[in-house]
XYZ file of C-alpha atoms in Angstrom:
579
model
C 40.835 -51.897 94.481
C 36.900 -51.596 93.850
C 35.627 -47.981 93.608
C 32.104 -46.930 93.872
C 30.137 -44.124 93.550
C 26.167 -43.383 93.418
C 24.885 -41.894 90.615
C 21.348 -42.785 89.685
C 20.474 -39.915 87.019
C 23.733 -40.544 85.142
C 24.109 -42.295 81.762
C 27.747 -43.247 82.006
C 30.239 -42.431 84.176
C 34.557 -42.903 84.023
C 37.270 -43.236 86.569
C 40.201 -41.235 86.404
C 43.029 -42.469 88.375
C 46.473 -40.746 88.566
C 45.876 -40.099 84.745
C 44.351 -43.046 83.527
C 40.819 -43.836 82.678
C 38.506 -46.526 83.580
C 34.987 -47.162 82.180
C 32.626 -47.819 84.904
C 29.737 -50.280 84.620
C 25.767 -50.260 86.382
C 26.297 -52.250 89.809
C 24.188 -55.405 89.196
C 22.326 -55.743 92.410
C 22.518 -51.709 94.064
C 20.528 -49.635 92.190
C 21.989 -46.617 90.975
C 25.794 -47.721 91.528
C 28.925 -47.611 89.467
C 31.584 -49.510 89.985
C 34.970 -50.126 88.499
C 38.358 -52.257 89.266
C 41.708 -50.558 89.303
C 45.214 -51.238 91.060
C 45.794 -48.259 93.633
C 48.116 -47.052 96.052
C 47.461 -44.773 99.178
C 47.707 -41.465 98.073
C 47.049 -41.696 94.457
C 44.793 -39.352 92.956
C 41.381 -40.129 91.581
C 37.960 -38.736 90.775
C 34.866 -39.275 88.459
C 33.843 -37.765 84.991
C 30.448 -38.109 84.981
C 28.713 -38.339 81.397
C 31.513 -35.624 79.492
C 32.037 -33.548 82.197
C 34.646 -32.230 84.322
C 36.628 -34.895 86.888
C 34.510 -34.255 90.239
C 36.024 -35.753 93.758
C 34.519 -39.019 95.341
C 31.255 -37.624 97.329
C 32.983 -40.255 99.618
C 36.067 -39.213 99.527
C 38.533 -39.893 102.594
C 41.052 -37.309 101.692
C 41.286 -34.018 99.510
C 45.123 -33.220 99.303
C 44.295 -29.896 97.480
C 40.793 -29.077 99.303
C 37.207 -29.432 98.012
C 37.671 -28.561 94.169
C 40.880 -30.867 93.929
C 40.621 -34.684 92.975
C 40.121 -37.089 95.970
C 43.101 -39.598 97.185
C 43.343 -42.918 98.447
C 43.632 -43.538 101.513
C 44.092 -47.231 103.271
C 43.339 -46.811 106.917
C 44.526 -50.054 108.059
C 47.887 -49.094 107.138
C 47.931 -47.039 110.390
C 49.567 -48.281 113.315
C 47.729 -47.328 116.015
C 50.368 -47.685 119.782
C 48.067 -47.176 122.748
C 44.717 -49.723 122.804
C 42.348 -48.161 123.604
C 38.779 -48.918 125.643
C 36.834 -46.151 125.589
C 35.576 -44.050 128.755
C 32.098 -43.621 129.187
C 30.020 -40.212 129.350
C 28.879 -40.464 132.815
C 31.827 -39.236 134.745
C 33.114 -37.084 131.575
C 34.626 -33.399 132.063
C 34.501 -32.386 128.673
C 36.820 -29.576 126.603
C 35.728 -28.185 122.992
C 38.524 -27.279 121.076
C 39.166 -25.697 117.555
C 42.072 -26.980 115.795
C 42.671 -23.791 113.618
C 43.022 -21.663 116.731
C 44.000 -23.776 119.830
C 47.677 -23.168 118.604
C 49.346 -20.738 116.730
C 49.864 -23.482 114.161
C 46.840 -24.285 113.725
C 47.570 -28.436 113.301
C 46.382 -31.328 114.388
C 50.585 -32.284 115.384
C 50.829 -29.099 117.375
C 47.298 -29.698 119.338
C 49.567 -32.862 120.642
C 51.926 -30.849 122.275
C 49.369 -29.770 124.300
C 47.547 -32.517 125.835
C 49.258 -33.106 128.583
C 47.834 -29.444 129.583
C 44.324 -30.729 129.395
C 45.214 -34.222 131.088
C 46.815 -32.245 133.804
C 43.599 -29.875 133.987
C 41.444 -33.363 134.456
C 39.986 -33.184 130.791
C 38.091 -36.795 130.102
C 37.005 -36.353 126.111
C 38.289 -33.476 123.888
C 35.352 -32.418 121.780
C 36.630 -31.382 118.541
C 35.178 -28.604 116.485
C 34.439 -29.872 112.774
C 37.625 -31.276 111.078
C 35.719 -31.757 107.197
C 37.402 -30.094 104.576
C 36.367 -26.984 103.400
C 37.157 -23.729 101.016
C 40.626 -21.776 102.219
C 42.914 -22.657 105.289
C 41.099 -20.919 108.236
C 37.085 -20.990 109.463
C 34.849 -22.631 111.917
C 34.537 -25.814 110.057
C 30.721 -25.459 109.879
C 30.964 -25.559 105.815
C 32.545 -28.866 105.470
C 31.451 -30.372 102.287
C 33.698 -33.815 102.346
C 31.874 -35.732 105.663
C 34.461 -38.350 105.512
C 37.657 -36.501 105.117
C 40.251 -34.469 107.478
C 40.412 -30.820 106.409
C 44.090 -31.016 104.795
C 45.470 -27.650 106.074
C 44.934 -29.182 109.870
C 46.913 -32.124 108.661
C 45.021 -34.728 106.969
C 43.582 -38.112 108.132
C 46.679 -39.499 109.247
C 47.519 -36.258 111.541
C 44.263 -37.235 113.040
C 45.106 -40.591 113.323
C 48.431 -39.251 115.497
C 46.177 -36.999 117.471
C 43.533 -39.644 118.499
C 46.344 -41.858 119.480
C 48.125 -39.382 121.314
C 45.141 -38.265 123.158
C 44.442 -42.324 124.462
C 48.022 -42.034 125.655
C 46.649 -39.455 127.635
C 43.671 -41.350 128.753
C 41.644 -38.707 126.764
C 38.767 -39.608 124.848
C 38.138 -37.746 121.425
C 34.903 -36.483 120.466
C 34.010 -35.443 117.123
C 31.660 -32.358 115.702
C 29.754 -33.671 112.569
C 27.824 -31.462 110.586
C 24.939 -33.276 108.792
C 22.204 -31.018 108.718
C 23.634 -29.001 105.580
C 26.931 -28.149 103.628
C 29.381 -25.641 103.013
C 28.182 -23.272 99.197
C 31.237 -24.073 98.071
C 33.155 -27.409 96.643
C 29.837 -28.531 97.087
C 29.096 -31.244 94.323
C 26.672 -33.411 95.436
C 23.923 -32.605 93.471
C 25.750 -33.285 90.634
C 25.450 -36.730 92.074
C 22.183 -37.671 93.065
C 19.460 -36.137 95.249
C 21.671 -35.051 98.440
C 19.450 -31.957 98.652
C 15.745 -31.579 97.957
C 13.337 -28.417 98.201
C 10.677 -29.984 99.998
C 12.031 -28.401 102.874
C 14.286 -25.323 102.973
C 16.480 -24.083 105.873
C 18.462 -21.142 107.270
C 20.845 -22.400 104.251
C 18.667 -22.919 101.828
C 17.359 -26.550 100.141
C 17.421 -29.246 102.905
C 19.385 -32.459 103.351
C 17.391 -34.967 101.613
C 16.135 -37.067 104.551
C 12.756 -37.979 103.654
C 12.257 -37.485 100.250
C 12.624 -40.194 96.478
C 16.362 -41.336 96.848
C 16.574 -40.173 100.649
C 17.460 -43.796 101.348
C 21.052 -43.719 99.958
C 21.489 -40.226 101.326
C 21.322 -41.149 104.480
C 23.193 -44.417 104.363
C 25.829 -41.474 103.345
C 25.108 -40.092 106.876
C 25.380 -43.018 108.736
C 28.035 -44.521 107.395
C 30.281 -41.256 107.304
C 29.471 -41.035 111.016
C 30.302 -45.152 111.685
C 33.830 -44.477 109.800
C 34.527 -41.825 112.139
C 33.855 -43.984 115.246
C 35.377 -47.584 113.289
C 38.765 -45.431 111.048
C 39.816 -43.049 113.691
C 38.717 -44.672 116.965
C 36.714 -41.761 118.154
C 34.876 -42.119 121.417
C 31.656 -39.914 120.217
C 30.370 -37.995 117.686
C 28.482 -34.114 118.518
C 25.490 -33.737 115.858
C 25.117 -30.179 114.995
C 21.520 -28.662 115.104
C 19.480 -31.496 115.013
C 16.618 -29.788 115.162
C 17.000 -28.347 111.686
C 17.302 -31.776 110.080
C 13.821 -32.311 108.110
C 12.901 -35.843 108.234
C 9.025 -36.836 107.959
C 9.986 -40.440 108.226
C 8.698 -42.528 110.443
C 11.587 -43.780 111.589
C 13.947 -40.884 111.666
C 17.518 -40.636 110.508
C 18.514 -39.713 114.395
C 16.536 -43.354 115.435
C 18.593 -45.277 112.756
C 21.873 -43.468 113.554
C 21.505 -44.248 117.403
C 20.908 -47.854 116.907
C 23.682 -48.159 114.652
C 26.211 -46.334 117.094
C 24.643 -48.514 119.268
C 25.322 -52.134 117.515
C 29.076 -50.888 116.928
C 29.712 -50.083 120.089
C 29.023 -53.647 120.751
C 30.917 -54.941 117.871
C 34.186 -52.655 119.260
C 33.428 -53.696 122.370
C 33.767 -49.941 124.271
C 31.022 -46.916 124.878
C 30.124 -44.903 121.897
C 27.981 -41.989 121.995
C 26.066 -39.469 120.486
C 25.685 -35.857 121.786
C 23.168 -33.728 119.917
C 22.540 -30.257 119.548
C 19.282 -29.108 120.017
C 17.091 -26.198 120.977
C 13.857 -27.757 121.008
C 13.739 -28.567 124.809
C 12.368 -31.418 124.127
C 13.706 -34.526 126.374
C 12.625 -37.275 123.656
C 15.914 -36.383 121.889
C 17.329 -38.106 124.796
C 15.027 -41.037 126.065
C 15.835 -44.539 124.801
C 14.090 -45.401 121.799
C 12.306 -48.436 123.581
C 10.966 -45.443 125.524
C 9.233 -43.942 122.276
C 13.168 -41.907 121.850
C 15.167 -40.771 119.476
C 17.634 -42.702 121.537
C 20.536 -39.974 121.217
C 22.906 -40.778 124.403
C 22.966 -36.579 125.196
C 23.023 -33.346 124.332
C 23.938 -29.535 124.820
C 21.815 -27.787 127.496
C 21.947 -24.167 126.268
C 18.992 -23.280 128.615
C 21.373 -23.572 132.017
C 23.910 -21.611 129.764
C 21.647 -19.397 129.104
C 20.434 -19.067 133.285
C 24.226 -18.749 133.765
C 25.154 -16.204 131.716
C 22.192 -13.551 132.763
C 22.798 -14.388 136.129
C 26.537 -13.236 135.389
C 26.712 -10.686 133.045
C 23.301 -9.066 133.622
C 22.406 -9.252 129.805
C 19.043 -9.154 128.497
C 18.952 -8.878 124.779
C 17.861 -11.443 122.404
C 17.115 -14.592 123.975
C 18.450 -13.526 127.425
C 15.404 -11.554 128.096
C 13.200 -14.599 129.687
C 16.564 -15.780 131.617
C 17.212 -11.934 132.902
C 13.565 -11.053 134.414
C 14.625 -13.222 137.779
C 18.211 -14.930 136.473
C 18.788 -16.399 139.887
C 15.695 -18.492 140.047
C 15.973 -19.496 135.799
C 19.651 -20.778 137.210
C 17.983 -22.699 140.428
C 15.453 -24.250 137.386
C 17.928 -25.530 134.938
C 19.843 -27.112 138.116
C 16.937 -29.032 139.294
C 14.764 -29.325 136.252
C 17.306 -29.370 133.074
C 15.051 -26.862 130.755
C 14.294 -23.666 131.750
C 11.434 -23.483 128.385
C 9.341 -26.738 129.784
C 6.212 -25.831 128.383
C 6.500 -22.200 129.177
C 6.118 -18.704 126.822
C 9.416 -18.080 125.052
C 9.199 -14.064 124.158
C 11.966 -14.624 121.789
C 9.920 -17.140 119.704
C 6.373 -15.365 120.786
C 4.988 -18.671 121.851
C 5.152 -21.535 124.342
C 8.342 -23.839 124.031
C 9.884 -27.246 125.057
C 8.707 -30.203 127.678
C 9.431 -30.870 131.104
C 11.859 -33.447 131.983
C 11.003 -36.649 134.064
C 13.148 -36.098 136.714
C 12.608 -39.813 138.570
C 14.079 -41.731 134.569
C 16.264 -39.300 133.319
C 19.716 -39.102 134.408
C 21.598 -36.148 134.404
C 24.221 -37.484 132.582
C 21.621 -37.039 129.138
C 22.313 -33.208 129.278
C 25.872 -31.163 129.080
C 26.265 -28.383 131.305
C 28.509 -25.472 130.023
C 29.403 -21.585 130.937
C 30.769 -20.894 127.201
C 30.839 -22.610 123.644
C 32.009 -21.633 120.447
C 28.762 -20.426 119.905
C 28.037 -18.357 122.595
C 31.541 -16.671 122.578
C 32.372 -15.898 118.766
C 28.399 -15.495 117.863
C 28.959 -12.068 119.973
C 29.280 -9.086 117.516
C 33.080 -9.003 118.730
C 34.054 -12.577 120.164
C 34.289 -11.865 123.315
C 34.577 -14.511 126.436
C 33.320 -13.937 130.272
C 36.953 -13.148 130.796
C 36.577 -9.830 128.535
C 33.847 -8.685 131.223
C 33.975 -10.547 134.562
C 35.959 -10.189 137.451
C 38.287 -13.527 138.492
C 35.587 -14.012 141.294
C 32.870 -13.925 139.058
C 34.475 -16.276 136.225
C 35.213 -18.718 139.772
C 31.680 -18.912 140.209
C 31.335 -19.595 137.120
C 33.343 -22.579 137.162
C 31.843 -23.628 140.175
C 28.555 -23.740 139.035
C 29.261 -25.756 136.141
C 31.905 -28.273 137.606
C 29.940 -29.107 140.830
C 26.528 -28.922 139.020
C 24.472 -32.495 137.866
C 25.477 -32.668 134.643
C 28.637 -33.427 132.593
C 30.397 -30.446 132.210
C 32.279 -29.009 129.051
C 34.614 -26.245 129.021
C 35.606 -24.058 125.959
C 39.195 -23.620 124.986
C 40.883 -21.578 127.577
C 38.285 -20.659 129.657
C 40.157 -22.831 132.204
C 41.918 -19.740 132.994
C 39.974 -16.796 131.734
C 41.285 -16.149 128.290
C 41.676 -12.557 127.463
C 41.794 -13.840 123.584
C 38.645 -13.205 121.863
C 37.172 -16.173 119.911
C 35.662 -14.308 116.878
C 33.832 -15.293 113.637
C 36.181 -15.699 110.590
C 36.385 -17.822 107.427
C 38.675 -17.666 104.126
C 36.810 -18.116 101.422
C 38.390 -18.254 98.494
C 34.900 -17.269 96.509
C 35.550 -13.769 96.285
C 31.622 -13.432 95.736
C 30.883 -15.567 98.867
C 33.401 -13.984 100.685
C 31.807 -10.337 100.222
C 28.354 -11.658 100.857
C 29.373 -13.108 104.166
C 31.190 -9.813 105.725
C 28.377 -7.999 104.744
C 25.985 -10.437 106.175
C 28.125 -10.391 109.262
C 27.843 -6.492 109.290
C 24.250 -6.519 108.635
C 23.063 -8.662 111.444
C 24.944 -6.509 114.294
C 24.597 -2.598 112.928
C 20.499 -3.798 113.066
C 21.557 -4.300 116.796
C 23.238 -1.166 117.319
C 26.626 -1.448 116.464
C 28.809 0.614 114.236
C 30.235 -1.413 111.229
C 33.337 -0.819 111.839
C 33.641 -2.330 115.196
C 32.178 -5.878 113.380
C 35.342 -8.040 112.548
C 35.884 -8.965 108.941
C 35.985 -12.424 108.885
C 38.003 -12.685 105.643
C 40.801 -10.691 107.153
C 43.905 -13.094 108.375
C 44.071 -10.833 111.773
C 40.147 -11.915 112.810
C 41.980 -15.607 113.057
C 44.897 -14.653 114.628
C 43.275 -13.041 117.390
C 41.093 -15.724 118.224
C 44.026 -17.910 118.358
C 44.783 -18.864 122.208
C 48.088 -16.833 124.320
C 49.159 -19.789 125.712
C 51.873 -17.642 128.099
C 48.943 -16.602 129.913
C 48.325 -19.761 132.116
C 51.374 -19.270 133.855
C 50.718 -15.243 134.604
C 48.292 -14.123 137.256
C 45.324 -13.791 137.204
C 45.130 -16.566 134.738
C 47.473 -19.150 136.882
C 45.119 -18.636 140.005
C 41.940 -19.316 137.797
C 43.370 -22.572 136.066
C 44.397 -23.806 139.737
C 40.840 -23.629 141.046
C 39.886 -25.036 137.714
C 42.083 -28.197 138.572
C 40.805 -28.071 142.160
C 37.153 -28.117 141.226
C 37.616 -31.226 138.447
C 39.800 -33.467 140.817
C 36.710 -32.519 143.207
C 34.541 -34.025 140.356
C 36.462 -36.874 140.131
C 37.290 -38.299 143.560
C 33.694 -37.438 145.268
C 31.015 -39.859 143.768
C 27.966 -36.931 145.185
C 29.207 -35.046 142.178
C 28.233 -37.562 139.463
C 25.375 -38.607 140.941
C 22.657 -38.698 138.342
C 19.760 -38.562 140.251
C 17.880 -34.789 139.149
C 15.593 -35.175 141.686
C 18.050 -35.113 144.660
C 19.669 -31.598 143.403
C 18.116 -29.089 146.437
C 18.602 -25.338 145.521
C 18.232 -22.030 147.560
C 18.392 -19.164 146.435
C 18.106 -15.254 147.383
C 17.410 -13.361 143.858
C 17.849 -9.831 145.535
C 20.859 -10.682 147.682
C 22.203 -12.953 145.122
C 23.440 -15.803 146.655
C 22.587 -19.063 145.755
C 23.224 -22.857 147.065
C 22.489 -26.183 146.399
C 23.247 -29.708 147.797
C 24.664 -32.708 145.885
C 24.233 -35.657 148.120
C 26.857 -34.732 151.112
C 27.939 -31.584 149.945
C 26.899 -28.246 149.642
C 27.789 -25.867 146.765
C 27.479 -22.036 147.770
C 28.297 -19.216 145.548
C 27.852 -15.321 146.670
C 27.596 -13.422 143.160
C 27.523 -10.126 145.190
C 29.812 -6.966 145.751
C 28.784 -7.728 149.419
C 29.448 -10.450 152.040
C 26.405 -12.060 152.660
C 25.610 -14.375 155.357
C 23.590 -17.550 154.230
C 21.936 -19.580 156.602
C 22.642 -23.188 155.410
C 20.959 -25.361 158.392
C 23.723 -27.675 159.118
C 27.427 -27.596 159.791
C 30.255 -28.890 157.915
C 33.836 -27.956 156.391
C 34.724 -25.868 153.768
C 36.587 -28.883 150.797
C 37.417 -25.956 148.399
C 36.982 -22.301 148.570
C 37.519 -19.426 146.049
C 38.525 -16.845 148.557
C 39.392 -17.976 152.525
C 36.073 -19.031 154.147
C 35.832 -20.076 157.768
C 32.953 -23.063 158.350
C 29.484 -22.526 158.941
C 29.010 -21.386 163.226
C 26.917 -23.884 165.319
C 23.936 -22.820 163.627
C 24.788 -23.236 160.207
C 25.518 -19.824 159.305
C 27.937 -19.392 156.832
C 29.893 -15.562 155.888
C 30.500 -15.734 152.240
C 33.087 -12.866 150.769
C 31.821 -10.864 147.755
C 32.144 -12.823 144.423
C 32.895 -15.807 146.005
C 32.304 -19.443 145.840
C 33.131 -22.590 148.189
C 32.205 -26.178 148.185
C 31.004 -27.721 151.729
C 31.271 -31.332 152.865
C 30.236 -32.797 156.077
């Protein structure tokens, strides 16, 4: 078996493998590359000694049997054999579903998330959208502080209990969507500088020296990138990868890493012969993230709209703080924007940033498939001082609407563990570092942040202590208990809705018509031949829609519109009209 490594500032560097050395010698062709022949089995251990130091894992490393500080193992992925082929299913006509392995089951594996797929299959689910899988420090956390892109954190099961869950999922006909983290890495089991330049300090970010994108030996560092998100795609037959935060990735390049990534998702999508795809995170409002790169592009396929989650949520909840407050001065017409116009910032004044912020979208080019439409994430839920969902505040009408706006609205939507029926489980922040140093620094951090908003410290989770997980872990007895088993039926009702009438995944912006009454709130908006009315008020409220038609789907019981269209909605209530 050849190993490699990159190493260009190192004089000499050894194998170790299951207890045996090998000198390595100066690749003669790839600058600053060792390389080295040994026999090797999957599973045996390995790492490098680099000059006379300590045995560090393989930066590329597809498995760390004893986390990020252990040696690396071998893995041999075509020794898997995969049972259900597999074609792929397209983003267009997805209904996506974010999970988090740690927490979706008691368990916490990657084996006991199989047992419950058929849930999610049954619910209409098209692509699960896992939370980050990397390995990182301790059993439990978000994932966010991966620090080995191309393994499977062990605790959830390793790369071949991924492997099993991919599979198990295209049994399913469920595609599998992966959360990569590439715009930094975890402070811990972190040794890539001892490599090479993975991290320069031409550019700093919210966690300190940057990714080296753009900077002397930011060529290799980013073939790291890209190839870490190919073997995803090509090893475990993922459908799509989610890119977290692009906009904090510093690249001056010309042609950015994003461009270079896109077009090589693209080519091996072509090579596989099904859809790939690549759904970005961004806040910059900024619809080039989207647009083809023949189109001047970064050529990403989609990405997370957080300004309609953002419209939604005021418009809900009433909250103003933060960056609420330009959603919450007239909620019901920032919701009727992100419907027909994607970004509610287009070029407008963002008080939370103090200046003007994003671009408008070109309605008649852009589908709406280029932009996710969501009521709750993992970040909007467990970035709350206490974790708490819509469920923890909202009445079963309310979280109805809620669902209806985001199932019948233009653009792909993606649910959040559980919300399908109203989770009373929190979904807080917690991590298990085994740095006692780090882990005191984060809990006060944590602390910090929400007394300076007015909370009392001791109503801030720690995140270090074992019952922060456990709490966020899903009840899954509540689905078949009231009110939850109501809520996940209109859930099922709404996505089979989705599914079976083509005016729901239409992708034309422009044809989304919205009314609106911000005082009575009530609002209502057409997708092709149907009409979409939800009545967010304590009140009845009679909406005048201008047409007749029959009620396909209705929260609470709803007789059709009279001869003149008008239409007696019950208090936080929602229906869906055809003709």
């Amino acid at each position: 078996m050849l190993f490699e490594v990159w190493a260009p500032h190192t004089d000499r560097i050894t194998l170790l493998l299951e207890g045996a050395t090998h000198p390595m010698s100066r690749h003669p062709v790839r600058a600053g590359w060792w390389v080295a022949e040994a026999e090797a089995h999957s599973g045996d251990r390995y790492g490098y000694v680099l000059d006379d130091g300590t045995p560090l894992p393989d930066p590329r490393s597809r498995r760390q049997p004893e986390g990020p500080d252990g040696l690396s193992a071998v893995v041999v992925h075509e020794s898997f054999g995969w049972q259900h082929p597999w074609e792929g299913r397209p983003l267009q006509r997805a209904v996506l579903y974010e999970l988090h392995i740690g927490t979706f089951t008691p368990e916490g594996t990657l084996d006991a998330a199989v047992q419950q797929l058929p849930h999610l299959a049954e619910l209409g689910i098209t692509h699960i959208e896992l939370m980050p899988v990397c390995p990182f420090p301790g059993r439990h956390g978000w994932g966010y502080e991966g620090v080995s892109l191309w393994a499977v954190h062990e605790p959830y099961g390793g790369p071949e209990a991924l492997k099993r869950f991919v599979d198990a999922a295209h049994a399913h006909g469920l595609g599998v969507v992966l959360d990569v983290v590439h715009n930094h890495l975890g402070p811990s089991g972190n040794y890539l500088p001892a490599f090479g330049p993975y991290f320069t300090d031409s550019h700093h970010t919210p966690w300190g020296s940057a990714v080296n994108l753009d900077a002397a030996g930011s060529d290799e560092v980013r073939a790291f990138l890209l190839e870490s998100a190919l073997a995803w795609l090509r090893d475990y037959r993922l459908d799509g990868l989610r890119l977290d935060a692009v906009h904090t990735l510093a690249d001056t390049r010309a042609y950015t890493f994003l461009e270079e990534l896109s077009t090589a998702v693209d080519v091996l999508a072509a090579e596989l012969g099904r859809p790939l795809f690549l759904v970005a995170e961004s806040d910059t409002c900024d619809p080039r993230t989207t647009t083809p790169r023949g189109e001047g592009g970064l050529g990403l396929h989609a990405q997370w709209n957080d300004d309609f989650h953002h419209a939604l949520h005021t418009t809900l909840t009433g909250e103003s703080q933060g960056y609420y407050a330009d959603f919450a001065r007239a909620p019901l017409s920032a919701l009727a924007k992100t419907l027909t116009r994607v970004f509610f910032h287009d070029g407008t004044y963002s008080s939370f940033r103090g200046r003007v912020h994003g671009r408008p979208v070109d309605r008649a080019h852009t589908p709406a498939h280029r932009f996710l439409g969501y009521a709750q994430t993992h970040d909007q839920i467990g970035n709350r001082a206490q974790g708490d969902r819509l469920s923890a505040g909202l009445s079963p009408g309310l979280l109805a609407c809620a669902a209806a706006l985001t199932l019948t609205g233009p653009y792909p939507p993606m649910l959040f563990m559980g919300e399908e029926w109203g989770a009373r489980t929190p979904w807080q922040f917690f991590t298990d570092h085994t740095d006692p140093e780090l882990a005191q620094a984060v809990r006060e951090g944590r602390r910090r942040e929400f007394t300076s908003h007015g909370w009392s410290a001791e109503d801030i989770p720690d995140p270090q202590d074992p019952a922060t997980r456990q709490r966020s872990c899903l009840d899954w007895t509540e689905p078949s208990r009231e009110p939850h088993a109501r809520l996940l039926a209109w859930y099922r009702e709404l996505i089979a809705l989705r599914r079976d009438r083509p005016d729901l995944t239409d992708p034309d912006l422009a044809a989304v018509k919205v009314a609106y009454d911000e005082e009575a709130r009530w609002l209502t908006y057409r997708r092709g031949d149907l009409r979409v009315v939800v009545n967010l008020s304590r009140e009845a409220v009679r909406i005048k829609l201008g047409g007749g038609g029959r009620v396909l789907a209705a929260w609470e019981p709803v007789g059709a519109p009279d001869p003149d269209g008008l239409l007696v909605m019950p208090p936080e209530s929602c229906a869906v009209l055809g003709r």
